[in-house]
CSV table of C-alpha atoms in Angstrom, one decimal:
chain,number,residue,atom,x,y,z
A,16,MET,CA,85.9,83.7,80.7
A,17,SER,CA,86.4,86.7,78.5
A,18,SER,CA,82.7,87.6,78.9
A,19,ILE,CA,83.5,89.2,82.3
A,20,PRO,CA,85.2,92.6,81.8
A,21,SER,CA,88.3,93.2,83.8
A,22,LEU,CA,86.9,96.6,84.7
A,23,LYS,CA,83.4,98.0,84.5
A,24,ILE,CA,82.6,101.5,85.7
A,25,ALA,CA,79.0,102.5,85.6
A,26,ASN,CA,77.6,106.0,86.2
A,27,LEU,CA,80.4,106.9,88.6
A,28,ALA,CA,79.9,110.3,90.1
A,29,TYR,CA,82.0,112.0,92.8
A,30,ALA,CA,82.2,115.3,94.6
A,31,TYR,CA,85.0,116.3,96.9
A,32,PRO,CA,84.2,117.0,100.6
A,33,ASP,CA,84.3,120.7,99.8
A,34,GLY,CA,81.5,120.3,97.3
A,35,HIS,CA,83.6,120.5,94.1
A,36,GLN,CA,82.3,117.9,91.7
A,37,ALA,CA,85.0,115.9,89.9
A,38,LEU,CA,83.2,113.1,88.2
A,39,TYR,CA,79.7,113.4,86.6
A,40,GLY,CA,78.8,109.8,85.6
A,41,VAL,CA,81.7,107.9,84.2
A,42,ASN,CA,81.1,104.8,82.1
A,43,LEU,CA,83.9,102.6,81.0
A,44,GLU,CA,84.4,99.0,80.3
A,45,ILE,CA,87.7,97.3,79.7
A,46,THR,CA,87.9,93.7,78.6
A,47,LYS,CA,90.5,91.2,79.7
A,48,GLY,CA,93.9,91.7,78.1
A,49,GLU,CA,93.1,95.1,76.7
A,50,LYS,CA,95.5,98.0,77.0
A,51,VAL,CA,93.7,101.3,77.3
A,52,ALA,CA,95.0,104.9,77.7
A,53,LEU,CA,93.1,107.2,79.9
A,54,LEU,CA,93.8,110.7,78.6
A,55,GLY,CA,92.7,114.0,79.9
A,56,PRO,CA,93.9,117.5,80.7
A,57,ASN,CA,95.2,118.4,84.2
A,58,GLY,CA,92.5,118.4,86.8
A,59,ALA,CA,90.1,116.3,84.8
A,60,GLY,CA,89.7,113.9,87.7
A,61,LYS,CA,91.9,111.2,86.4
A,62,THR,CA,93.6,110.5,89.7
A,63,THR,CA,90.3,110.6,91.5
A,64,LEU,CA,89.0,108.0,89.1
A,65,VAL,CA,92.0,105.8,89.7
A,66,LEU,CA,91.6,105.9,93.4
A,67,HIS,CA,88.1,104.7,93.0
A,68,LEU,CA,89.3,101.5,91.3
A,69,ASN,CA,90.5,99.9,94.5
A,70,GLY,CA,88.2,101.6,96.9
A,71,ILE,CA,90.6,104.1,98.4
A,72,ILE,CA,87.9,106.7,97.6
A,73,ALA,CA,84.5,105.3,98.5
A,74,THR,CA,82.0,105.2,95.7
A,75,GLN,CA,79.4,107.9,96.2
A,76,GLN,CA,77.2,107.1,93.2
A,77,GLY,CA,77.3,104.5,90.5
A,78,SER,CA,79.5,101.4,90.7
A,79,VAL,CA,82.9,100.0,90.0
A,80,SER,CA,83.5,96.3,89.5
A,81,VAL,CA,86.7,94.5,88.9
A,82,ALA,CA,86.5,91.1,87.2
A,83,GLY,CA,82.8,90.9,88.2
A,84,SER,CA,83.1,91.8,91.8
A,85,VAL,CA,81.9,95.1,93.0
A,86,VAL,CA,84.3,97.5,94.8
A,87,ASP,CA,82.6,98.2,98.1
A,88,SER,CA,84.8,100.2,100.4
A,89,LYS,CA,82.7,99.3,103.4
A,90,ASN,CA,83.2,95.6,103.1
A,91,LYS,CA,86.8,95.0,104.4
A,92,GLU,CA,87.0,91.4,103.2
A,93,SER,CA,86.0,92.1,99.7
A,94,LEU,CA,88.2,95.2,99.6
A,95,LYS,CA,91.2,93.1,100.5
A,96,HIS,CA,90.4,90.9,97.6
A,97,ILE,CA,89.9,93.8,95.2
A,98,ARG,CA,93.2,95.4,96.2
A,99,GLU,CA,95.0,92.1,95.2
A,100,ARG,CA,93.4,92.3,91.8
A,101,VAL,CA,93.9,96.0,91.0
A,102,GLY,CA,97.5,97.1,90.9
A,103,ILE,CA,98.1,100.8,91.0
A,104,VAL,CA,101.5,102.2,90.1
A,105,PHE,CA,101.6,105.7,91.5
A,106,GLN,CA,103.3,108.6,89.8
A,107,ASP,CA,106.1,109.2,92.3
A,108,PRO,CA,108.1,106.0,92.9
A,109,ASP,CA,109.3,107.4,96.2
A,110,ASP,CA,105.7,107.2,97.4
A,111,GLN,CA,105.4,103.7,96.3
A,112,LEU,CA,108.7,102.3,97.6
A,113,PHE,CA,108.6,102.6,101.3
A,114,MET,CA,110.5,99.6,102.5
A,115,PRO,CA,114.3,99.5,103.2
A,116,THR,CA,115.2,97.3,100.3
A,117,VAL,CA,113.8,96.6,96.8
A,118,ALA,CA,113.0,93.0,97.6
A,119,GLU,CA,111.1,93.8,100.8
A,120,ASP,CA,109.1,96.4,99.0
A,121,VAL,CA,108.1,94.0,96.3
A,122,ALA,CA,107.2,91.4,98.9
A,123,PHE,CA,105.0,93.8,100.8
A,124,GLY,CA,101.9,93.2,98.7
A,125,PRO,CA,102.1,89.4,98.5
A,126,PHE,CA,102.9,89.4,102.3
A,127,ASN,CA,99.6,91.1,103.0
A,128,SER,CA,97.8,88.6,100.9
A,129,GLY,CA,99.2,85.9,103.2
A,130,LEU,CA,102.3,84.5,101.3
A,131,ARG,CA,105.3,83.5,103.4
A,132,GLY,CA,108.7,81.9,103.2
A,133,ALA,CA,109.9,80.3,99.9
A,134,GLU,CA,106.7,81.1,98.1
A,135,LEU,CA,107.0,84.8,98.9
A,136,GLU,CA,110.6,84.7,97.8
A,137,LYS,CA,109.7,83.1,94.5
A,138,VAL,CA,106.9,85.6,93.7
A,139,THR,CA,109.2,88.5,94.6
A,140,ASN,CA,112.1,87.3,92.4
A,141,ASP,CA,109.7,86.5,89.5
A,142,ALA,CA,108.2,90.0,89.6
A,143,LEU,CA,111.7,91.6,89.8
A,144,SER,CA,112.9,89.6,86.8
A,145,LYS,CA,109.9,90.7,84.8
A,146,VAL,CA,111.1,94.3,85.0
A,147,GLY,CA,114.8,93.3,84.8
A,148,MET,CA,115.6,94.5,88.3
A,149,LEU,CA,116.5,91.1,90.0
A,150,GLU,CA,120.1,92.0,90.5
A,151,PHE,CA,119.1,95.0,92.5
A,152,ARG,CA,116.9,93.1,95.0
A,153,ASP,CA,118.9,93.9,98.1
A,154,ARG,CA,119.6,97.5,97.3
A,155,PRO,CA,117.8,100.4,99.1
A,156,PRO,CA,115.5,102.3,96.7
A,157,HIS,CA,117.3,105.6,97.1
A,158,HIS,CA,120.4,104.2,95.5
A,159,LEU,CA,118.5,103.5,92.2
A,160,SER,CA,118.0,105.9,89.3
A,161,PHE,CA,114.5,107.3,88.8
A,162,GLY,CA,113.9,104.9,85.9
A,163,GLN,CA,114.9,101.9,87.9
A,164,ARG,CA,112.7,103.0,90.8
A,165,ARG,CA,109.8,103.3,88.4
A,166,ARG,CA,110.5,99.8,87.2
A,167,VAL,CA,110.6,98.5,90.8
A,168,ALA,CA,107.3,100.2,91.4
A,169,VAL,CA,105.8,98.3,88.6
A,170,ALA,CA,107.3,95.1,90.0
A,171,THR,CA,105.7,95.8,93.5
A,172,VAL,CA,102.4,95.6,91.8
A,173,LEU,CA,103.1,92.8,89.4
A,174,ALA,CA,104.1,90.7,92.5
A,175,MET,CA,100.4,90.6,93.3
A,176,SER,CA,99.5,89.2,89.9
A,177,PRO,CA,96.7,91.7,89.4
A,178,GLU,CA,93.8,91.4,87.0
A,179,ILE,CA,94.3,94.9,85.9
A,180,LEU,CA,97.4,97.1,86.1
A,181,VAL,CA,96.7,100.8,86.5
A,182,LEU,CA,99.6,103.2,85.8
A,183,ASP,CA,99.5,106.9,86.7
A,184,GLU,CA,101.7,108.8,84.3
A,185,PRO,CA,104.2,106.0,83.7
A,186,SER,CA,106.5,107.9,81.4
A,187,SER,CA,106.8,111.1,83.4
A,188,ASN,CA,110.3,112.2,84.4
A,189,LEU,CA,111.9,109.3,82.5
A,190,ASP,CA,114.8,109.8,80.1
A,191,PRO,CA,114.3,108.5,76.6
A,192,ALA,CA,116.1,105.2,77.2
A,193,SER,CA,114.2,104.4,80.5
A,194,ARG,CA,111.0,105.4,78.7
A,195,ARG,CA,111.6,102.9,76.0
A,196,GLU,CA,112.7,100.2,78.5
A,197,LEU,CA,109.6,100.6,80.5
A,198,ALA,CA,107.5,100.4,77.3
A,199,GLU,CA,109.2,97.1,76.4
A,200,ILE,CA,108.4,95.8,79.8
A,201,LEU,CA,104.8,96.9,79.7
A,202,ARG,CA,104.3,95.4,76.3
A,203,SER,CA,105.8,92.1,77.4
A,204,LEU,CA,103.2,91.8,80.2
A,205,ASP,CA,100.2,89.6,79.7
A,206,VAL,CA,97.8,91.7,81.8
A,207,THR,CA,95.0,94.3,81.3
A,208,ILE,CA,96.4,97.8,81.5
A,209,LEU,CA,94.8,101.1,82.2
A,210,MET,CA,97.4,103.8,81.6
A,211,VAL,CA,96.7,107.4,82.8
A,212,THR,CA,98.9,109.8,80.7
A,213,HIS,CA,99.4,113.0,78.9
A,214,ASP,CA,102.1,111.4,76.8
A,215,LEU,CA,100.2,110.8,73.6
A,216,PRO,CA,103.0,109.1,71.7
A,217,TYR,CA,103.4,106.7,74.6
A,218,ALA,CA,99.7,106.0,74.5
A,219,LEU,CA,99.9,105.3,70.8
A,220,GLU,CA,102.9,103.0,71.2
A,221,LEU,CA,101.3,100.9,73.9
A,222,CYS,CA,97.5,101.1,73.9
A,223,GLU,CA,95.2,100.2,71.0
A,224,ARG,CA,92.4,102.1,72.6
A,225,SER,CA,92.2,105.5,74.2
A,226,VAL,CA,89.5,107.3,76.2
A,227,ILE,CA,89.4,110.9,77.1
A,228,LEU,CA,88.2,111.9,80.5
A,229,SER,CA,87.1,115.5,80.3
A,230,GLY,CA,84.5,117.5,82.2
A,231,GLY,CA,84.0,114.6,84.6
A,232,VAL,CA,82.8,112.2,81.9
A,233,ILE,CA,84.4,109.8,79.3
A,234,ALA,CA,84.0,112.2,76.4
A,235,VAL,CA,85.8,110.2,73.8
A,236,ASP,CA,86.4,106.4,73.4
A,237,GLU,CA,88.2,105.4,70.2
A,238,LYS,CA,91.0,103.4,68.6
A,239,THR,CA,94.1,105.3,69.4
A,240,PRO,CA,95.5,105.8,65.9
A,241,ASP,CA,92.0,107.1,64.7
A,242,LEU,CA,91.7,109.4,67.6
A,243,PHE,CA,95.1,111.0,67.1
A,244,LYS,CA,94.2,111.9,63.6
A,245,LYS,CA,91.5,114.2,64.9
A,246,THR,CA,93.5,117.2,65.9
A,247,GLU,CA,90.5,119.4,66.6
A,248,LEU,CA,88.8,116.9,68.8
A,249,LEU,CA,92.0,116.5,70.8
A,250,ALA,CA,92.5,120.2,71.0
A,251,SER,CA,88.9,120.7,72.4
A,252,HIS,CA,90.1,118.6,75.4
A,253,ARG,CA,93.4,120.4,75.8
A,254,LEU,CA,95.3,117.6,74.2
A,255,GLU,CA,97.8,117.9,71.4
A,256,LEU,CA,100.5,115.8,69.8
A,257,PRO,CA,104.0,117.0,70.4
A,258,PHE,CA,105.8,119.3,67.9
A,259,GLY,CA,106.9,117.5,64.8
A,260,PHE,CA,104.7,114.5,65.4
A,261,LYS,CA,102.4,113.6,62.5
A,262,LEU,CA,100.1,110.7,62.1
B,24,MET,CA,121.6,94.4,123.2
B,25,SER,CA,125.0,92.9,123.7
B,26,ALA,CA,126.6,96.3,123.5
B,27,LEU,CA,124.1,97.8,125.9
B,28,LEU,CA,124.6,95.1,128.6
B,29,PHE,CA,128.4,95.4,128.1
B,30,VAL,CA,128.3,99.1,128.8
B,31,ILE,CA,126.0,98.6,131.9
B,32,VAL,CA,128.4,96.0,133.3
B,33,VAL,CA,131.3,98.4,132.7
B,34,VAL,CA,129.6,101.3,134.4
B,35,ALA,CA,128.7,99.2,137.3
B,36,THR,CA,132.4,98.3,137.9
B,37,PRO,CA,134.1,100.6,140.4
B,38,ILE,CA,136.8,102.7,138.8
B,39,GLN,CA,139.3,101.7,141.5
B,40,ASN,CA,139.4,98.2,139.9
B,41,LEU,CA,142.2,99.1,137.4
B,42,VAL,CA,142.9,95.5,136.3
B,43,ALA,CA,139.2,95.1,135.2
B,44,TYR,CA,139.4,98.3,133.2
B,45,SER,CA,142.6,97.3,131.4
B,46,LEU,CA,140.9,94.0,130.5
B,47,PHE,CA,137.8,95.9,129.3
B,48,PHE,CA,140.0,97.9,126.9
B,49,LEU,CA,141.7,94.7,125.8
B,50,ILE,CA,138.2,93.2,125.0
B,51,LEU,CA,137.4,96.2,122.9
B,52,LEU,CA,140.7,96.0,121.0
B,53,ILE,CA,140.0,92.4,120.2
B,54,LEU,CA,136.5,93.4,119.0
B,55,ILE,CA,137.9,96.1,116.7
B,56,ARG,CA,140.3,93.4,115.4
B,57,LEU,CA,137.5,90.9,114.8
B,58,ALA,CA,135.3,93.6,113.2
B,59,LYS,CA,138.2,94.5,110.9
B,60,LEU,CA,137.8,98.1,111.6
B,61,PRO,CA,140.7,100.5,111.0
B,62,TYR,CA,142.0,101.8,114.3
B,63,ARG,CA,142.2,105.2,112.8
B,64,THR,CA,138.5,105.4,112.0
B,65,VAL,CA,137.6,104.3,115.5
B,66,PHE,CA,140.0,106.9,116.9
B,67,ILE,CA,138.7,109.8,114.8
B,68,ARG,CA,135.1,108.9,115.5
B,69,SER,CA,135.8,108.7,119.3
B,70,LEU,CA,136.8,112.4,119.2
B,71,VAL,CA,133.1,113.3,119.9
B,72,GLU,CA,134.0,112.5,123.5
B,73,ILE,CA,136.4,115.4,123.9
B,74,PRO,CA,134.0,117.8,125.7
B,75,PHE,CA,133.4,115.2,128.4
B,76,VAL,CA,137.1,114.6,128.7
B,77,LEU,CA,137.7,118.3,129.3
B,78,PHE,CA,135.0,118.3,132.0
B,79,ALA,CA,136.6,115.3,133.6
B,80,LEU,CA,140.0,116.9,133.6
B,81,LEU,CA,138.5,119.8,135.6
B,82,MET,CA,137.1,117.5,138.3
B,83,PRO,CA,140.3,117.0,140.4
B,84,PHE,CA,140.4,120.7,141.0
B,85,PHE,CA,137.1,120.9,142.6
B,86,GLY,CA,135.9,118.7,145.4
B,87,THR,CA,136.3,117.9,149.1
B,88,GLY,CA,138.2,115.3,151.1
B,89,PRO,CA,141.9,114.3,151.1
B,90,LYS,CA,144.3,116.0,148.7
B,91,VAL,CA,147.3,114.7,146.9
B,92,GLN,CA,150.4,116.4,145.4
B,93,PHE,CA,150.9,115.9,141.7
B,94,LEU,CA,153.4,117.9,139.6
B,95,GLY,CA,153.2,120.7,142.1
B,96,LEU,CA,149.4,120.8,141.9
B,97,GLU,CA,147.1,120.1,144.8
B,98,LEU,CA,144.4,117.8,143.6
B,99,TYR,CA,141.5,116.2,145.3
B,100,GLU,CA,141.8,112.4,145.5
B,101,ALA,CA,138.0,111.8,145.0
B,102,GLY,CA,138.1,114.1,142.1
B,103,ILE,CA,140.8,112.2,140.4
B,104,TRP,CA,138.9,108.9,140.7
B,105,ALA,CA,135.7,110.5,139.5
B,106,GLY,CA,137.4,112.1,136.6
B,107,ALA,CA,139.2,109.0,135.6
B,108,GLY,CA,135.9,107.1,135.9
B,109,ILE,CA,134.2,109.4,133.5
B,110,VAL,CA,137.0,109.2,131.0
B,111,ALA,CA,137.4,105.5,131.2
B,112,LYS,CA,133.7,104.6,131.2
B,113,GLY,CA,132.9,107.3,128.6
B,114,THR,CA,135.6,106.0,126.3
B,115,ILE,CA,134.5,102.4,126.6
B,116,GLY,CA,130.9,103.4,126.0
B,117,VAL,CA,131.8,105.5,122.9
B,118,ILE,CA,134.1,102.9,121.5
B,119,THR,CA,131.4,100.2,122.0
B,120,ALA,CA,128.9,102.4,120.2
B,121,ILE,CA,131.4,103.0,117.4
B,122,ILE,CA,132.0,99.3,116.9
B,123,LEU,CA,128.3,98.6,116.9
B,124,SER,CA,127.5,101.3,114.3
B,125,ALA,CA,130.5,100.6,112.1
B,126,SER,CA,130.1,96.9,112.0
B,127,THR,CA,126.3,96.8,111.8
B,128,SER,CA,124.2,98.5,109.1
B,129,ALA,CA,121.2,100.6,110.1
B,130,ARG,CA,119.0,97.8,108.7
B,131,GLU,CA,120.6,95.1,110.9
B,132,ILE,CA,120.1,97.4,113.9
B,133,LEU,CA,116.4,97.6,112.9
B,134,ILE,CA,116.2,93.8,112.6
B,135,GLY,CA,117.9,93.7,116.0
B,136,LEU,CA,115.3,96.0,117.5
B,137,GLU,CA,112.6,93.8,116.1
B,138,LYS,CA,114.1,90.7,117.6
B,139,LEU,CA,114.3,92.4,120.9
B,140,ARG,CA,110.5,92.8,120.7
B,141,VAL,CA,110.6,96.5,120.5
B,142,PRO,CA,107.0,97.5,119.8
B,143,ALA,CA,106.2,97.0,116.1
B,144,PRO,CA,105.0,100.6,115.5
B,145,LEU,CA,108.3,102.0,116.8
B,146,VAL,CA,110.3,99.7,114.5
B,147,SER,CA,108.1,100.7,111.6
B,148,ILE,CA,108.6,104.4,112.4
B,149,ALA,CA,112.3,103.9,112.5
B,150,THR,CA,112.2,101.9,109.2
B,151,PHE,CA,110.3,104.7,107.5
B,152,MET,CA,112.6,107.3,108.9
B,153,LEU,CA,115.6,105.4,107.4
B,154,ARG,CA,113.9,105.2,104.1
B,155,TYR,CA,112.7,108.8,103.8
B,156,LEU,CA,115.5,110.7,105.5
B,157,ASN,CA,117.3,110.8,102.1
B,158,VAL,CA,114.2,111.8,100.2
B,159,ILE,CA,113.4,114.6,102.6
B,160,ASN,CA,117.1,115.7,102.7
B,161,ASP,CA,117.1,115.8,98.9
B,162,GLU,CA,114.0,117.9,99.0
B,163,LEU,CA,115.6,120.3,101.5
B,164,GLY,CA,118.6,120.6,99.2
B,165,ARG,CA,116.5,121.4,96.2
B,166,MET,CA,114.6,124.1,98.2
B,167,LYS,CA,118.0,125.6,99.2
B,168,ILE,CA,119.1,125.7,95.6
B,169,ALA,CA,115.8,127.3,94.5
B,170,ARG,CA,116.2,129.9,97.2
B,171,GLU,CA,119.7,130.8,96.3
B,172,SER,CA,119.0,130.8,92.6
B,173,ARG,CA,116.6,133.7,93.3
B,174,GLY,CA,119.2,135.7,95.2
B,175,PHE,CA,118.5,134.7,98.8
B,176,GLU,CA,121.4,134.9,101.1
B,177,GLU,CA,121.4,132.9,104.3
B,178,ARG,CA,122.6,135.8,106.6
B,179,GLY,CA,121.4,137.7,109.5
B,180,LEU,CA,118.2,137.7,111.5
B,181,ARG,CA,116.1,138.6,108.4
B,182,SER,CA,116.8,135.4,106.7
B,183,TRP,CA,115.3,133.5,109.7
B,184,ARG,CA,111.8,134.2,108.5
B,185,ILE,CA,112.5,132.6,105.2
B,186,LEU,CA,114.3,129.7,106.8
B,187,ALA,CA,111.3,129.1,109.1
B,188,GLN,CA,109.0,129.2,106.1
B,189,THR,CA,111.2,126.6,104.4
B,190,VAL,CA,110.9,124.3,107.4
B,191,GLY,CA,107.2,124.8,107.4
B,192,ALA,CA,106.9,124.0,103.7
B,193,LEU,CA,109.1,121.0,104.2
B,194,PHE,CA,106.8,119.8,107.0
B,195,ILE,CA,103.7,120.2,104.8
B,196,ARG,CA,105.4,118.4,101.9
B,197,SER,CA,106.5,115.5,104.1
B,198,TYR,CA,103.1,115.3,105.6
B,199,GLU,CA,101.5,115.1,102.2
B,200,ARG,CA,104.0,112.5,101.1
B,201,GLY,CA,103.1,110.5,104.2
B,202,GLU,CA,99.5,110.5,103.0
B,203,ARG,CA,100.5,109.4,99.6
B,204,VAL,CA,102.7,106.6,101.0
B,205,TYR,CA,99.8,105.5,103.1
B,206,LEU,CA,97.6,105.3,100.1
B,207,ALA,CA,100.2,103.3,98.3
B,208,MET,CA,100.3,100.9,101.2
B,209,LEU,CA,96.6,100.6,101.3
B,210,SER,CA,96.6,99.9,97.6
B,211,ARG,CA,98.8,96.9,98.2
B,212,GLY,CA,96.6,95.5,100.9
B,213,TYR,CA,98.1,97.0,104.0
B,214,ILE,CA,95.8,96.1,107.0
B,215,GLY,CA,97.9,97.3,109.9
B,216,ALA,CA,100.8,94.8,110.2
B,217,MET,CA,104.1,95.3,108.6
B,218,PRO,CA,106.1,92.3,107.3
B,219,LYS,CA,108.9,91.2,109.6
B,220,LEU,CA,112.3,92.4,108.4
B,221,SER,CA,113.7,89.0,109.0
B,222,ASP,CA,112.1,85.6,109.5
B,223,GLU,CA,115.1,84.1,111.4
B,224,LYS,CA,113.7,82.3,114.3
B,225,ASP,CA,116.8,81.9,116.5
B,226,SER,CA,117.7,85.0,118.3
B,227,LYS,CA,121.4,84.0,118.9
B,228,LEU,CA,120.9,84.9,122.6
B,229,ALA,CA,124.0,82.9,123.6
B,230,VAL,CA,126.2,84.8,121.1
B,231,ALA,CA,124.7,88.1,122.3
B,232,LEU,CA,125.6,87.2,125.9
B,233,VAL,CA,129.3,86.5,125.2
B,234,LEU,CA,130.5,90.1,125.4
B,235,PRO,CA,128.6,91.3,128.5
B,236,GLY,CA,129.3,87.9,130.1
B,237,ALA,CA,133.0,88.2,129.6
B,238,ALA,CA,132.9,91.7,131.0
B,239,ALA,CA,130.9,90.6,134.1
B,240,LEU,CA,133.3,87.8,134.6
B,241,VAL,CA,136.3,90.2,134.5
B,242,SER,CA,134.6,92.6,136.8
B,243,ILE,CA,133.7,90.1,139.4
B,244,THR,CA,136.9,88.0,139.5
B,245,THR,CA,139.2,91.0,139.5
B,246,GLY,CA,136.9,92.6,142.2
B,247,VAL,CA,137.4,89.6,144.4
B,248,MET,CA,141.1,89.1,143.7
B,249,PHE,CA,142.3,92.7,144.2
């Protein structure tokens, strides 16, 4: 079982339609159950990489495979399957939560994979309890705090029981308490996680392994505590630990 | 639907049928009671009707045909009936709409539209509008604060250029948000069909027909009797 990696990216290259090249051959392998931080300065192509993972951006060169199956954005059937297994939590929860109530939003993904009735209800409630938001199930998203919306956004993806959970800047705009609550939730989940972030302490807290995407390639791939000791290496990729933070 | 049919029946009833109109108002009073709405709220909200009432009040002064004397004024009979018709029908329509909107949440109205087989894309658009109206409104509020923080005053013709640019920026932002939302939908397996807002099978057609049915009954029987 564990021999098949949750995610395997091989020689992935991508250029925008305007010719600007964002990725120059990315190689990355994540084994099942691993929690990995994807670090990188602004504009390093992190979001572009993330959108490749479930075929929203079509692979131009190289390959992406999730739990052994190749992401092929031309094959509608396989794409449907891939999107059930790769759960992406976007940065702005207002983009992610588009249905009138929390419960309907969480049910959106499982509904698309064909669940109905009592089963749909159960999956929805389970996902909401995992993030501690069950009591808010019938509330409209705009009545929730930002931290609560972020948690619901995580639930919308958990409801699909993904093979790998991809989080884009999960700690951005959260107050310290919401940040810690989300960390506790993420740590409690038994799922492979790829976390895109600039928040180095958060990466250290949650991910045993970190990779740096810089200049369109994976420039560094190390154990998080070891990497964070190398101040100069971090600085060469425009990354630095916050003031007063020593390892 | 019930509300719409009720209003249609009312409008179709000739205004000369005063008994029917008294009964229509009685029905509405009962409905307000049933919906547990405060009469004050209903009254205040129905004030939107005032411009139409003013127009209706003018009608007896202009017209043709036989005239009647009233408080020393010469009024046209046809005008009086037409004016009274506008006021009565208008008031009933407004109060019906108020009862509907006050007793039913926006969400339930959407569910209602869905049950009435309004095309799914339209229901989806209305659903998204409901969800994002607040988001966009907040955004507009933030832009306003940002403008004023840098000394902008919303006055005179000159500020129009800035306001127009704000609207343009808001449009672009909303458009881009729309794209991000669509990506988020695709990521969760969206393939073109939105989930139904409710999975209730029975449409409660009988219940929905009670109100317009009662009105039709009133209209016809009183029409025959008087």
